[in-house]
Coordinates of C-alpha atoms in Angstrom, one line a residue:
M1 CA -21.7 45.3 31.5
K2 CA -24.6 47.6 31.6
L3 CA -25.8 46.2 28.3
L4 CA -26.2 42.8 29.9
Q5 CA -28.2 44.2 32.7
T6 CA -30.8 45.5 30.3
F7 CA -31.6 41.9 29.2
S8 CA -34.0 39.7 31.1
V9 CA -32.8 36.5 32.7
R10 CA -34.6 34.6 30.0
A11 CA -32.8 36.5 27.2
K12 CA -29.4 36.0 28.9
L13 CA -30.0 32.2 29.2
F14 CA -31.2 32.0 25.6
L15 CA -28.1 34.0 24.4
G16 CA -25.8 31.8 26.6
F17 CA -27.4 28.6 25.2
G18 CA -27.0 29.9 21.7
L19 CA -23.3 30.6 22.2
V20 CA -22.8 27.1 23.7
L21 CA -24.7 25.6 20.8
L22 CA -22.6 27.5 18.3
M23 CA -19.3 26.4 19.9
A24 CA -20.6 22.8 19.9
L25 CA -21.4 23.0 16.2
L26 CA -18.0 24.5 15.5
V27 CA -16.2 21.7 17.4
A28 CA -18.3 19.1 15.7
G29 CA -17.5 20.5 12.3
L30 CA -13.8 20.5 13.0
A31 CA -14.0 17.0 14.4
L32 CA -15.8 15.8 11.2
A33 CA -13.2 17.5 9.0
R34 CA -10.4 15.7 10.9
I35 CA -12.2 12.4 10.8
A36 CA -12.6 12.7 7.0
A37 CA -8.9 13.5 6.6
L38 CA -8.0 10.6 8.9
R39 CA -10.3 8.2 7.0
Q40 CA -8.6 9.1 3.7
T41 CA -5.2 8.5 5.3
V42 CA -6.2 5.1 6.7
Q43 CA -7.7 4.2 3.4
D44 CA -4.5 5.1 1.6
V45 CA -2.4 3.1 4.0
A46 CA -4.8 0.1 3.7
E47 CA -4.8 0.1 -0.1
S48 CA -1.0 0.5 -0.1
G49 CA -0.7 -2.5 2.2
V50 CA -3.0 -4.6 0.1
R51 CA -1.0 -3.7 -3.1
R52 CA 2.2 -4.6 -1.4
I53 CA 0.9 -7.9 -0.1
T54 CA -0.6 -8.8 -3.5
L55 CA 2.7 -7.8 -5.2
G56 CA 4.6 -10.0 -2.8
Q57 CA 2.3 -13.0 -3.4
E58 CA 2.6 -12.6 -7.1
M59 CA 6.4 -12.4 -6.9
K60 CA 6.5 -15.5 -4.8
Y61 CA 4.3 -17.3 -7.4
W62 CA 6.5 -16.3 -10.3
L63 CA 9.7 -17.2 -8.4
R64 CA 8.4 -20.7 -7.8
A65 CA 7.3 -20.9 -11.5
T66 CA 10.8 -19.8 -12.5
D67 CA 12.4 -22.4 -10.3
D68 CA 10.0 -25.2 -11.6
D69 CA 10.6 -24.3 -15.2
G70 CA 14.3 -24.1 -14.6
A71 CA 14.2 -27.6 -13.0
W72 CA 12.3 -29.0 -16.0
L73 CA 15.1 -27.7 -18.3
L74 CA 17.5 -30.0 -16.5
D75 CA 15.2 -33.1 -17.0
F76 CA 14.4 -32.9 -20.7
R77 CA 16.6 -34.3 -23.3
T78 CA 14.8 -33.3 -26.6
A79 CA 15.5 -30.0 -28.2
A80 CA 11.7 -29.2 -28.5
D81 CA 11.1 -29.7 -24.8
I82 CA 14.2 -27.6 -23.9
A83 CA 13.0 -24.8 -26.3
T84 CA 9.5 -24.9 -24.7
Y85 CA 10.7 -24.7 -21.2
Q86 CA 13.5 -22.2 -22.0
Q87 CA 10.8 -19.9 -23.3
K88 CA 8.6 -20.4 -20.2
Y89 CA 11.6 -19.8 -18.0
Q90 CA 12.4 -16.5 -19.8
Q91 CA 8.8 -15.4 -19.4
D92 CA 8.9 -16.2 -15.7
V93 CA 12.1 -14.3 -15.3
Q94 CA 10.7 -11.3 -17.1
Q95 CA 7.6 -11.4 -14.9
V96 CA 9.7 -11.5 -11.7
N97 CA 11.8 -8.6 -13.0
T98 CA 8.6 -6.5 -13.8
L99 CA 7.2 -7.2 -10.3
L100 CA 10.5 -6.4 -8.7
Q101 CA 10.5 -3.0 -10.5
Q102 CA 7.0 -2.3 -9.2
A103 CA 7.9 -3.3 -5.7
Q104 CA 11.0 -1.0 -5.8
A105 CA 8.9 1.9 -7.0
T106 CA 6.5 1.7 -4.1
A107 CA 8.8 0.5 -1.3
N108 CA 9.4 2.4 1.9
P109 CA 13.0 2.6 3.2
A110 CA 12.9 -0.6 5.2
E111 CA 11.4 -2.5 2.2
A112 CA 13.9 -0.9 -0.2
Q113 CA 16.8 -2.3 1.9
A114 CA 15.2 -5.8 1.8
L115 CA 14.5 -5.5 -1.9
A116 CA 18.1 -4.5 -2.5
Q117 CA 19.3 -7.7 -0.8
F118 CA 16.8 -9.7 -2.8
T119 CA 17.9 -8.1 -6.1
T120 CA 21.5 -9.0 -5.4
Q121 CA 20.5 -12.6 -4.7
W122 CA 18.1 -12.7 -7.7
T123 CA 20.9 -11.4 -10.0
T124 CA 23.3 -14.0 -8.7
Y125 CA 20.7 -16.7 -9.3
Q126 CA 20.2 -15.6 -12.9
Q127 CA 23.9 -15.5 -13.6
G128 CA 24.6 -18.8 -12.0

């Protein structure tokens, strides 16, 4: 306490201001570090969401293609047409299976449950 009495008022104010400034810089540094970490987390979530949406849209496209090519198989009577659309149909099925595996690899628990139901229906569709 006696040490503080030896300083002038000006020096005490300067020292107090310096401490406040140092604390403000420390808080700002911590805030910037947290913001950087949060920004990375938000970016990861956003990219993950975009990948999942894109994957879902691709799967929808290939499911429709599979259905269309399967329907054409019922309409054609020549062996050449049947062979062509059988090959297209098999390629479509393979593409859906690939996308399904990718979706299962990145799914959260709720999505995994929905994908399990879809997989059951998809397997039934392929068998039947």
